[in-house]
XYZ file of C-alpha atoms in Angstrom:
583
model
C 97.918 76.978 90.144
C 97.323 80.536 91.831
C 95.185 79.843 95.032
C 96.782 82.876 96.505
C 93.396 84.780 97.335
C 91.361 82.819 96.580
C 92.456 80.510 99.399
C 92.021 83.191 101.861
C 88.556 83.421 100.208
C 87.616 80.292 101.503
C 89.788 80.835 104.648
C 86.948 83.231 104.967
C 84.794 80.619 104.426
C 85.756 79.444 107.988
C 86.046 76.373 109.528
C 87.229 74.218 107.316
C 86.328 70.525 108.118
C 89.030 68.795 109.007
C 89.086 66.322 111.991
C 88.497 68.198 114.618
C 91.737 68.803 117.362
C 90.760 68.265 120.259
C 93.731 69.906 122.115
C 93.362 73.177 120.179
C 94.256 75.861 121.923
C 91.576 78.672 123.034
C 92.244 81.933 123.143
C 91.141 82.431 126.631
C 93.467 84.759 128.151
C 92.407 87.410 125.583
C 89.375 89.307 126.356
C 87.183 89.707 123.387
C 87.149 93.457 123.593
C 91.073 93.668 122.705
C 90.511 91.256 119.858
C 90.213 93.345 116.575
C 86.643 92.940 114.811
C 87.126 92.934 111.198
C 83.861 95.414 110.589
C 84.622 96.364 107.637
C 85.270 93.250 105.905
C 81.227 92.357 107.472
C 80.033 95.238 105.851
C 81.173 93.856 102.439
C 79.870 90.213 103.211
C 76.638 91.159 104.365
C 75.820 93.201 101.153
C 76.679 89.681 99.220
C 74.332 87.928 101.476
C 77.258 85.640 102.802
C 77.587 86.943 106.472
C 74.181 86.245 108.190
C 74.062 87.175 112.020
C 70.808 86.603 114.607
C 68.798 88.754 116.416
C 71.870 89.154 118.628
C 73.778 90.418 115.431
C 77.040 89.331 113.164
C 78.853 88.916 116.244
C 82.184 88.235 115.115
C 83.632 87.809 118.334
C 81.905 84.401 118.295
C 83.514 80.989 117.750
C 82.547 79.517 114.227
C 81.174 75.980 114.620
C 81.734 73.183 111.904
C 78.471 73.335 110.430
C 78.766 77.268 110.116
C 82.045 76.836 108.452
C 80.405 75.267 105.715
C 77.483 77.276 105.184
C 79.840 79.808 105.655
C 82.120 78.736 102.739
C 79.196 77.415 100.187
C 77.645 81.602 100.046
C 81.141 82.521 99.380
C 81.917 80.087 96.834
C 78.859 79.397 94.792
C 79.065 75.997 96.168
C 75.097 74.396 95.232
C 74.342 71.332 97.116
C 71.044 69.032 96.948
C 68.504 69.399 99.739
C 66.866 66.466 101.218
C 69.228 63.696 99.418
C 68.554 61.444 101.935
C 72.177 60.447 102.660
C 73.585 60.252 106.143
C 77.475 59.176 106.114
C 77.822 60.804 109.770
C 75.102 59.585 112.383
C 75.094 62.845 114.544
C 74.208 64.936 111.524
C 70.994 63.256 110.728
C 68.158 65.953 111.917
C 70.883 68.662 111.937
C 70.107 72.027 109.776
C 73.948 71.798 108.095
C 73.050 67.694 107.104
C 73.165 68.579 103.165
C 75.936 70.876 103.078
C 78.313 68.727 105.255
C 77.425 65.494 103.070
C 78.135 67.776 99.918
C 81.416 68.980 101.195
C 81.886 65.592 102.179
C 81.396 63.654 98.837
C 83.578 66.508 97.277
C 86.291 65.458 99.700
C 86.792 68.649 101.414
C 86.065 67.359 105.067
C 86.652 64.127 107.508
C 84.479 63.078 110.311
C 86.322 62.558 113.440
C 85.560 59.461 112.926
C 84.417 57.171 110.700
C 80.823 57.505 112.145
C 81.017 61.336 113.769
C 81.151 64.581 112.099
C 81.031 66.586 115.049
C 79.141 69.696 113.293
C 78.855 72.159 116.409
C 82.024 71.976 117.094
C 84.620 74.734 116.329
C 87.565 74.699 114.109
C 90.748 75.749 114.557
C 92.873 77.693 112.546
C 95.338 74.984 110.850
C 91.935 73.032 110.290
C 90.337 75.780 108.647
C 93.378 76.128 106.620
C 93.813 72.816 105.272
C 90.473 72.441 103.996
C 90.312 75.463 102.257
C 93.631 74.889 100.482
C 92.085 71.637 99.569
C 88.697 72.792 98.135
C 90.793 75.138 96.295
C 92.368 72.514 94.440
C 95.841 72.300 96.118
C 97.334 68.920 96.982
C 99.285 66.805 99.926
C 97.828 69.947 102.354
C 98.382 68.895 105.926
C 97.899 70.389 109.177
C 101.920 70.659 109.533
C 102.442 72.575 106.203
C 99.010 74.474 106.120
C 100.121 77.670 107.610
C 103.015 78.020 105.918
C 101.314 77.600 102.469
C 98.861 79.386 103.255
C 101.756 82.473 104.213
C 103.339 82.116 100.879
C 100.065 82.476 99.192
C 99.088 85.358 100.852
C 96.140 84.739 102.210
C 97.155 85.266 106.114
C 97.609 89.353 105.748
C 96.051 90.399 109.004
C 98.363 89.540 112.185
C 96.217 88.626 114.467
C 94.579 86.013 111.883
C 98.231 84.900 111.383
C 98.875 84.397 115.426
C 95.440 82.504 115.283
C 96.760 80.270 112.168
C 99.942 79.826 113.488
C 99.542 78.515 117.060
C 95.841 77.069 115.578
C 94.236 78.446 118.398
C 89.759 78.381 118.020
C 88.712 80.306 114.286
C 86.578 83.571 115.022
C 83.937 84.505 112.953
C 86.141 87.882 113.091
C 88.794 85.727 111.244
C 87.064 84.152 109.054
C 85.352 87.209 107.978
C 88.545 88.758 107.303
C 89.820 86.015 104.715
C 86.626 85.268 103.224
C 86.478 89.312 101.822
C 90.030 89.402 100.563
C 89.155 85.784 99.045
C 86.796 87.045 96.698
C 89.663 88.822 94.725
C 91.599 85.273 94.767
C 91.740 82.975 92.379
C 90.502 79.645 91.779
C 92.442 76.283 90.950
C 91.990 76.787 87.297
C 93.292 80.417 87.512
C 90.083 82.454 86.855
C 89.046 85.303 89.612
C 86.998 84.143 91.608
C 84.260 87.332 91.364
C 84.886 87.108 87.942
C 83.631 83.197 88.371
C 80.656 84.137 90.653
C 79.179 86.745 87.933
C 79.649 84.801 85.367
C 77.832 81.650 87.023
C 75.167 84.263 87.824
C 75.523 84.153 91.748
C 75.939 87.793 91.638
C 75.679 90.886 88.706
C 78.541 92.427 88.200
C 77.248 96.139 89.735
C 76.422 94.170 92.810
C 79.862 92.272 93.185
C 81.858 95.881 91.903
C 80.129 97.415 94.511
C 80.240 95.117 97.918
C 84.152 94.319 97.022
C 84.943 97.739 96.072
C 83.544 99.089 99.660
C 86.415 99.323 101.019
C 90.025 98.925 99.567
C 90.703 96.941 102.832
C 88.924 94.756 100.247
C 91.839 92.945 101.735
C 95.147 93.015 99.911
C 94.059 94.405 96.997
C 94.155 97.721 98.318
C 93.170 101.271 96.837
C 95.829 101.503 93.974
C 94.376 98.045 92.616
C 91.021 99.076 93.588
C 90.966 102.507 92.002
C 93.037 100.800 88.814
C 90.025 98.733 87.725
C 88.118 101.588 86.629
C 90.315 102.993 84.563
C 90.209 102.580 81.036
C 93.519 100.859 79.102
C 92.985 102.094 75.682
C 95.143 104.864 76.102
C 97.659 106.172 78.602
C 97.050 107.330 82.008
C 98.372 107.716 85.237
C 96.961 108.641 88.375
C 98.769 108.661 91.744
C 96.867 107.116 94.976
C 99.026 108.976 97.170
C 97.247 111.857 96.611
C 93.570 111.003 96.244
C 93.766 109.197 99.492
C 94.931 112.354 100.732
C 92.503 114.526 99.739
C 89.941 111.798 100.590
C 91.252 112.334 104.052
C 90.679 115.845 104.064
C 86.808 115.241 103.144
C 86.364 112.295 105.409
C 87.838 114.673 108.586
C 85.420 117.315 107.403
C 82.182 114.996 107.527
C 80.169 112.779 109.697
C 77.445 109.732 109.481
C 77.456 107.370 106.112
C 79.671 110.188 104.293
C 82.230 109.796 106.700
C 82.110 105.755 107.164
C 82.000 105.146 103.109
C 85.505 107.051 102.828
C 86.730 105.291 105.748
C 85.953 102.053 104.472
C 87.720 102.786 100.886
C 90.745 104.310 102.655
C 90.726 101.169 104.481
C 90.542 102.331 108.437
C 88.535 102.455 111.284
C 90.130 105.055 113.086
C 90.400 107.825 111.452
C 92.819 109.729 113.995
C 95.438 106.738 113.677
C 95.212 107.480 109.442
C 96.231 111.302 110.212
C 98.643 110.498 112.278
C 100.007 108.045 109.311
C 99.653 110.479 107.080
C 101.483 113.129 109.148
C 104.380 110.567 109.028
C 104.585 109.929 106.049
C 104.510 113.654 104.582
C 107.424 113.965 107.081
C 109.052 110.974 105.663
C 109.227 112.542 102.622
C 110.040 116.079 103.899
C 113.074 114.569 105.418
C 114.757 112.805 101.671
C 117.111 114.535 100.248
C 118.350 113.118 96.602
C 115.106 111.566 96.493
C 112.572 114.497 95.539
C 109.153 113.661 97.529
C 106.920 116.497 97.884
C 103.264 116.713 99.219
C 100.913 119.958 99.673
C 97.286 120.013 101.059
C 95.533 123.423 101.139
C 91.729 124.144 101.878
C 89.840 127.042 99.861
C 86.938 129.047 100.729
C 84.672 131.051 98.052
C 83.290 133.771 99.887
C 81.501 134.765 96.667
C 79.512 131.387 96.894
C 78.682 131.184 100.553
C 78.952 132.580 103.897
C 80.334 129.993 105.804
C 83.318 129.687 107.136
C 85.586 126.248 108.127
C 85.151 125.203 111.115
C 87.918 126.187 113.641
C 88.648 122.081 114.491
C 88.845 121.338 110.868
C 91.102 123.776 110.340
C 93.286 123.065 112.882
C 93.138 119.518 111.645
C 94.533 119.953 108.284
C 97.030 122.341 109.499
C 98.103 119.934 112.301
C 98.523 116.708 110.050
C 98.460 117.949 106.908
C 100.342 120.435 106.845
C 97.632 122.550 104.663
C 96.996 126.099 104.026
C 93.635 127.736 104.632
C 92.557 130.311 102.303
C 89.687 132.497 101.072
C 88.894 133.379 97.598
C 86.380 134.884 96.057
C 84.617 134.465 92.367
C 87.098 136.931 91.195
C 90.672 135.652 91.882
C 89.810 131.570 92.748
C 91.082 130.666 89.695
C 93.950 132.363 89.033
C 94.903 131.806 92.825
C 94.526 127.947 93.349
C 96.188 127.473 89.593
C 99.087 129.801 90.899
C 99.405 126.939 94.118
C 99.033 123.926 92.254
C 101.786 125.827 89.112
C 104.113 126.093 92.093
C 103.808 122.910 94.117
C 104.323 120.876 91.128
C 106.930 122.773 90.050
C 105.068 124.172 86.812
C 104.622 120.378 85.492
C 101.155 121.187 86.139
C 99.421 124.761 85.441
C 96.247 124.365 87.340
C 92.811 122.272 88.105
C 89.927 124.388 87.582
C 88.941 127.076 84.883
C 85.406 128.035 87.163
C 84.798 129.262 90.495
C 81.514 127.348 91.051
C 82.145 125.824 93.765
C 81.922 126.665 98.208
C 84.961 124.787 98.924
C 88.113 123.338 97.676
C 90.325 120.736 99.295
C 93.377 120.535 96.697
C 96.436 118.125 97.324
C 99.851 117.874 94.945
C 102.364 115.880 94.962
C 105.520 116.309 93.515
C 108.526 113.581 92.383
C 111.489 113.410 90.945
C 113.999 110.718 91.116
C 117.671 110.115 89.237
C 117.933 106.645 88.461
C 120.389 104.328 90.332
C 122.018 103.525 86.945
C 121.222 106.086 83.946
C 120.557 104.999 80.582
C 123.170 105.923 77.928
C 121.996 108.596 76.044
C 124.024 107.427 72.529
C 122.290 104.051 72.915
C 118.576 105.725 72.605
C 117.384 105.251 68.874
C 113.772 105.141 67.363
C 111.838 102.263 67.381
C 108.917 100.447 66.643
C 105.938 100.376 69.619
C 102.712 98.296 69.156
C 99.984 99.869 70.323
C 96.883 97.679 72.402
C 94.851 99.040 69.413
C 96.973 96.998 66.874
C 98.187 100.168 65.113
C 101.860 100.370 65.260
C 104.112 104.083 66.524
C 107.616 105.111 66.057
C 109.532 106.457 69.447
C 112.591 107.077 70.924
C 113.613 103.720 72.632
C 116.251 103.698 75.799
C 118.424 100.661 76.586
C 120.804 99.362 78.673
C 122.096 95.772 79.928
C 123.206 95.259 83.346
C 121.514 93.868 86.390
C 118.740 94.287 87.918
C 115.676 93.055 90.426
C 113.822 91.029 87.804
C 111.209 88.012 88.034
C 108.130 86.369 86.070
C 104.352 85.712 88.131
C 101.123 85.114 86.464
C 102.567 85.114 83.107
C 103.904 88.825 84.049
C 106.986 90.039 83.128
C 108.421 92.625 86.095
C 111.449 94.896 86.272
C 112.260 96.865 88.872
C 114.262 100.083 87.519
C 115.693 101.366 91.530
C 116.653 105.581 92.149
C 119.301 107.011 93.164
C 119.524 107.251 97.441
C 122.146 109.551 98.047
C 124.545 111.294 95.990
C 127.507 108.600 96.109
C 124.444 105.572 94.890
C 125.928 103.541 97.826
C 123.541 103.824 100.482
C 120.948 101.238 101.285
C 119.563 103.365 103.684
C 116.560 105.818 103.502
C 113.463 105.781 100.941
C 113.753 103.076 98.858
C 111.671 104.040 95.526
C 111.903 102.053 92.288
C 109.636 101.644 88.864
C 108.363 98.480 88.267
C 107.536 97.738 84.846
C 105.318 95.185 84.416
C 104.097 93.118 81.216
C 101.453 90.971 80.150
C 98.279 90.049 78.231
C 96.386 93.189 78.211
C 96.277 94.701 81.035
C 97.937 93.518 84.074
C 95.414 93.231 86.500
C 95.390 93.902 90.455
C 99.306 94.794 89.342
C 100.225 95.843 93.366
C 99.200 92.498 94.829
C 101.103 91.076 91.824
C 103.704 92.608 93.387
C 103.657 91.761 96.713
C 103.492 88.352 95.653
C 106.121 87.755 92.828
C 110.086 86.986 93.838
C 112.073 89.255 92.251
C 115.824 88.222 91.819
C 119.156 89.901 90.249
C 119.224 89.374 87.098
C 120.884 90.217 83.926
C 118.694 91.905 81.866
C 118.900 93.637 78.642
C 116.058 96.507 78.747
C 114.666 98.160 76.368
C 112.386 100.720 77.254
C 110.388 104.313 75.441
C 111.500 107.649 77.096
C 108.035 109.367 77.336
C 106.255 112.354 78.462
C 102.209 112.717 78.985
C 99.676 114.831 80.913
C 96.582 112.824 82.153
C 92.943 114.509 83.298
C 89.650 113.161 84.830
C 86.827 113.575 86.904
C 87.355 110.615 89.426
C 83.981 111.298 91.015
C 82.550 107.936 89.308
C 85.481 105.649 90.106
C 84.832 106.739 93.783
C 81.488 106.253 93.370
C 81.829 103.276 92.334
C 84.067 102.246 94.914
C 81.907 103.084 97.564
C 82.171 107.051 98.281
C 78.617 107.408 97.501
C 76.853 109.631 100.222
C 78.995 112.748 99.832
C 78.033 113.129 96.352
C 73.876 112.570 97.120
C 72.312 116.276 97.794
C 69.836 114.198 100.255
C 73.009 112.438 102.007
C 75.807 114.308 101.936
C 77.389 115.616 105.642
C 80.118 117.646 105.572
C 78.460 119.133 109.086
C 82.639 118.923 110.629
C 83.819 121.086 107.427
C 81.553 124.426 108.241
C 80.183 126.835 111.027
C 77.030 128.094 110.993
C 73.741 126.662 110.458
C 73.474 125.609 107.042
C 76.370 122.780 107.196
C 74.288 119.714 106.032
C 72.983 122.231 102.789
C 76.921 121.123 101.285
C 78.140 118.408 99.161
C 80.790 117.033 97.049
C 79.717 118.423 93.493
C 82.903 116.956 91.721
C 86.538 115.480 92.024
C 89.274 115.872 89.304
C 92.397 114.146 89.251
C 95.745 115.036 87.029
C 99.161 113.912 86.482
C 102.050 114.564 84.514
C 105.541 112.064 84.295
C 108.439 112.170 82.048
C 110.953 109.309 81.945
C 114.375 110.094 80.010
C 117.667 108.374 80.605
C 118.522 110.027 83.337
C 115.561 110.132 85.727
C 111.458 110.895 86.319
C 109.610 113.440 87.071
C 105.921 113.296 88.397
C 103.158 115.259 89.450
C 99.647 114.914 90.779
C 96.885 117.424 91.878
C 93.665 116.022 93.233
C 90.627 118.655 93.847
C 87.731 117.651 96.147
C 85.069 120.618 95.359
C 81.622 121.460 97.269
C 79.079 123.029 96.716
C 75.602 122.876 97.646
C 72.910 120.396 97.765
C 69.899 122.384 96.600
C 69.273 122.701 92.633
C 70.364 125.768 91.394
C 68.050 128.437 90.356
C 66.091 128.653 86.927
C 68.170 130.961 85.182
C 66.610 133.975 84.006
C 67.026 133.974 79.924
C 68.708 137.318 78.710
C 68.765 136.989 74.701
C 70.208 139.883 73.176
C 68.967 139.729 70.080
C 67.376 143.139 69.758
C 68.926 146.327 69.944
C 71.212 147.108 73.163
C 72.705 149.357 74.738
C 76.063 148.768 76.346
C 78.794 149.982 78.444
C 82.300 149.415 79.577
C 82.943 151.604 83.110
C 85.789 151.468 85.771
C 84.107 149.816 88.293
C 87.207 150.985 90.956
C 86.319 154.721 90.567
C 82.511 154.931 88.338
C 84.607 156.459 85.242
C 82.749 155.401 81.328
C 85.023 154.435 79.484
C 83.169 153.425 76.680
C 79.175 153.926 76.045
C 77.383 152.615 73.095
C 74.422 150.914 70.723
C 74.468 147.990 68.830
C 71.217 148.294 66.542
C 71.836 146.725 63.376
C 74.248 143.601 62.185
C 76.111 145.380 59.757
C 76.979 149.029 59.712
C-alpha cells in the first residue's frame, strides 16, 4: 500500500485524534514570528474550501485543537458524516459544534477518547498524535506513537524541517503544519493506491479544472515539485522533452521584472516566498555548473529590447538584476535584425543543437534562457553490440531502431510497479572520482505514463544491480508554446491585458500597458553509446496589453505600380507596372 502522500495529506488534515499527551511538549521558547508560515500551501487550501480562518484570519501560527483536526481532515478527504445522529459515545462532546464529525471518525476507528468517557475536543494535538491517526485513516496498520514518525519519514510525508522537528520531538501541531502536509497530501495516495485528487474528482467533491488549478498553484504543491507539475500537461502520445531548469529560469527573470498578483502567481509555482533568496540560488547554481569540467553544464540568460515596438527602456534595477544573478546580457534590437540576432545567441549557446526561437519581431521584450549539456557516460555502450530492433509504440503500431546494450552493474530498483535505471556520467577524466556534480539518466518504465516520475524518485531504493540493458540510441527536436501549461499551473495574471504588471521590467510611464503575449519552449537530446547531448531555449515575450489596431486592408488586385529603391542612398533600382495577369 502507497500512503506516501497521501498520509501527509491527512497529516494536513491535522490533529489526528489520538489520546491526547498530556506531557507534550510546547514550543514555547520559539516566538511565533521565527516560526515559518506555510502561506503558500493556505493559498492552495483556501481555493478548495478546506482552510477556513475567522474574522481574525487563517492564522496559522495558531494551535489546532482536536475538534479542528477533524473538520480539518474530513474537507481534505471527502470524509461525509451524518448530522444530528443522535449518538454521544464521549459526554463532553454533547452540545459541541465538532459532535458528528468526532463520533464519525470515531465509529471509523480513527480516534480514542482519553478516556473511555472523554474526548477532550479543544484540546491540541501533538505531532506523533497527529501522525498516528492519519497513518491509520489511511489504511496502514500496528501505527503507534513510537513508530509514527519514522513511518511517516519513510513515506515521505514529513518534507518540511521544521514540521519534521515538530513530529519528531511531538511538540503542539500548528495550523502552519498541518497546512503544510495537508497540500502535499492531496497528490498522495490512498490505501487502495488511487491519487487521492484523482479520488476527490471522481467522487465529485471537486471538478477537475478546480482541483488542476488550486494544486497546481504552486509547485511547492509540496513534493511534487515543478518538473512533476509542469509534466502533467504534457501530452504522451509522442516524444517530448522539456527541461525545468530553464523555464524556472526564465520564470525568474519575469517574476523580478513584475509586481502585485503577476509577481506572487510565479512565486508560488517556482515554489518561494522570497524571491531574493531564489536569485541568490540561482546565482549558485549557474556557478555550480560554470565550475564542472568533464561534465558539460551550461546556462545563458539575456534580456532583449525592440526599439521598433516601443520606447521604453529596462529599468536600470532590473537590469542590474539579471546581470548580477543571472549572469544575462542586455540588448536592443530593432524590427530589422531581432531575429536574426536572438537566433544567432540561442545557435551559439546551444552549440548549434538549436538554430533559434522566433521567426517574428512582434514583440517589446524578450527574456531568452539556454541551457546547454553534454555528458560521457560513466561506462559507454559497445558500439558492435548496437543492432536494429523492434520498439512498440504507446499507439500499438510497432518501429524498427537501432538498439544499444550492455550488461554490467548498475543503480537499479522497482516502486509503484516502475521499473528505474540509473545510467551515471562520467566525473572526471580518470571515471574515479566521487566527487563533484553527480548527474545520471534515469530511465523509468511502466503502464503508460509514469506519473509524478521525480517524487517516484525520491522515493524508490535504488541498489547495484546486475542488469542487462537494452536501450534505443535516439535523436529528436521538441517545440511548444508553454503559455497554457503555465497557465494552467497558476501563472495567470501576466498573460491578462487587464492584470498583467511588469511595472519593475520598464521606465517610463506606460509600464503597466505590457504583458506576457507568449512563451515557447524547445529542446533537442541525442543519446548514442558514448554520451548525451541536450539543449533547451525558453523565450518569455511581451508585448502590450491594448488590442492592436484594425488593420487597414491593402488588396492589390487592380493595377499597381511598384518599385524596388536603395533605401541607404534613394537610388531606383527597379520601377514598374503590373496591369494585366498575363503578358
Amino acid at each position: 500500500m502507497h500512503m506516501k502522500k497521501y498520509m501527509v495529506l491527512l497529516l494536513a488534515c491535522m490533529l489526528a485524534l489520538v489520546p491526547f499527551n498530556s506531557g507534550a511538549q510546547e514550543r514555547l521558547d520559539i516566538l511565533h514570528e521565527e516560526i515559518p508560515m506555510a502561506n503558500t500551501e493556505a493559498t492552495i487550501l483556501e481555493q478548495l474550501g478546506i482552510l477556513k480562518g475567522t474574522d481574525k484570519g487563517i492564522e496559522l501560527e495558531k494551535n489546532v485543537t482536536r475538534a479542528e483536526a477533524l473538520a480539518f481532515i474530513a474537507r481534505t478527504v471527502g470524509i461525509t458524516f451524518e448530522e444530528g445522529s443522535g449518538q454521544c459515545t464521549f459526554s463532553d462532546i454533547e452540545n459541541h459544534w465538532a459532535k458528528d464529525i468526532i463520533e464519525a471518525f470515531y465509529r471509523a476507528g480513527y480516534i480514542q477518547g482519553i478516556s473511555e468517557t472523554e474526548f477532550a475536543p479543544d484540546r491540541t494535538v501533538t505531532g506523533k498524535e497527529f501522525v498516528k491517526i492519519l497513518l491509520s485513516a489511511l489504511g496502514a496498520e500496528n501505527v503507534t506513537l513510537d513508530n509514527a514518525y519514522d513511518l511517516a519519514k519513510k513515506l515521505e510525508i514529513l518534507n518540511d524541517n521544521f514540521t519534521k522537528s515538530t513530529v519528531h520531538n511531538n511538540y503542539s501541531l500548528l495550523r502552519s503544519d498541518a497546512v503544510r502536509l495537508c497540500a502535499g497530501a492531496l497528490l498522495g495516495e490512498t490505501a487502495d493506491g488511487k491519487l487521492l485528487k484523482q479520488k476527490l474528482v471522481e467522487e465529485g467533491v471537486y471538478t477537475q479544472m478546480e482541483i488542476d488549478s488550486a494544486l497546481t498553484l504552486s509547485s511547492v504543491v509540496t513534493d511534487r515539485g515543478f518538473a512533476d507539475a509542469f509534466n502533467s500537461y504534457l501530452e504522451a502520445d509522442g516524444n517530448y522533452m522539456f527541461s525545468p531548469l530553464s523555464i524556472k529560469m526564465a520564470l525568474a527573470m519575469v517574476a523580478n521584472g513584475s509586481d502585485g498578483e503577476s509577481k506572487a502567481e510565479i512565486m508560488r509555482v517556482l515554489g518561494t516566498e522570497n524571491l531574493t533568496e531564489y536569485n541568490n540560488e540561482m546565482m549558485a547554481l549557474i556557478e555550480q555548473y560554470e565550475a564542472s569540467d568533464v561534465l558539460t553544464i551550461n546556462t545563458a540568460n539575456s534580456i532583449w529590447l525592440n526599439s521598433s515596438t516601443s520606447e521604453e527602456v529596462f529599468a536600470e534595477e532590473f537590469q542590474n538584476i539579471i546581470k548580477a544573478f543571472y549572469k544575462g546580457e542586455a540588448q536592443t534590437v530593432n524590427n530589422e535584425d531581432a531575429v536574426q540576432r536572438i537566433n544567432a545567441w540561442v545557435n551559439e549557446k546551444t552549440k548549434g543543437k538549436i538554430t533559434g526561437i522566433i521567426d517574428k519581431p512582434e514583440f517589446v521584450a524578450a527574456l531568452i534562457n539556454a541551457v546547454y549539456f553534454k555528458g560521457s557516460w560513466q561506462v559507454e555502450f559497445d558500439e558492435d553490440v548496437t543492432g536494429p530492433g523492434t520498439f512498440y509504440e504507446r499507439g500499438g503500431k510497432e518501429a524498427t531502431t537501432d538498439f544499444m546494450s550492455r550488461t554490467g552493474y548498475m543503480p537499479y530498483g522497482e516502486h509503484n510497479g516502475v521499473k528505474i535505471v540509473e545510467l551515471k556520467y562520467r566525473r572526471d577524466d580518470n571515471n574515479e572520482s566521487n566527487t563533484g556534480t553527480d548527474v545520471g539518466m534515469y530511465i523509468l518504465m511502466g503502464e503508460g505514463k509514469v506519473e509524478n516520475p521525480v517524487a517516484l524518485l525520491n522515493q524508490a531504493e535504488l541498489s547495484s544491480t546486475r542488469v542487462s540493458l537494452t536501450m534505443p540510441k535516439f535523436k529528436f527536436e521538441f517545440s511548444k508554446s508553454i503559455k497554457e501549461p503555465l497557465q494552467a499551473m497558476g501563472v495567470q495574471s501576466v498573460f491578462e491585458g487587464t492584470k498583467a504588471d511588469l511595472s519593475h521590467m520598464f521606465e517610463g510611464t506606460m509600464t503597466k500597458e505590457y504583458l506576457l503575449t507568449d512563451a515557447l519552449h524547445k529542446t533537442y537530446i541525442e543519446v548514442n553509446e558514448r554520451e548525451t547531448e541536450a539543449a533547451a531555449v525558453t523565450g518569455m515575450f511581451a508585448g502590450m496589453t491594448a488590442m492592436p489596431a484594425e488593420p487597414i486592408e491593402f488588396r492589390a488586385d487592380h493595377p499597381f505600380t511598384f518599385v524596388i529603391r536603395d533605401n541607404t542612398n534613394g537610388e531606383v533600382l527597379f520601377m514598374g507596372e503590373y496591369a494585366v495577369v498575363s503578358q
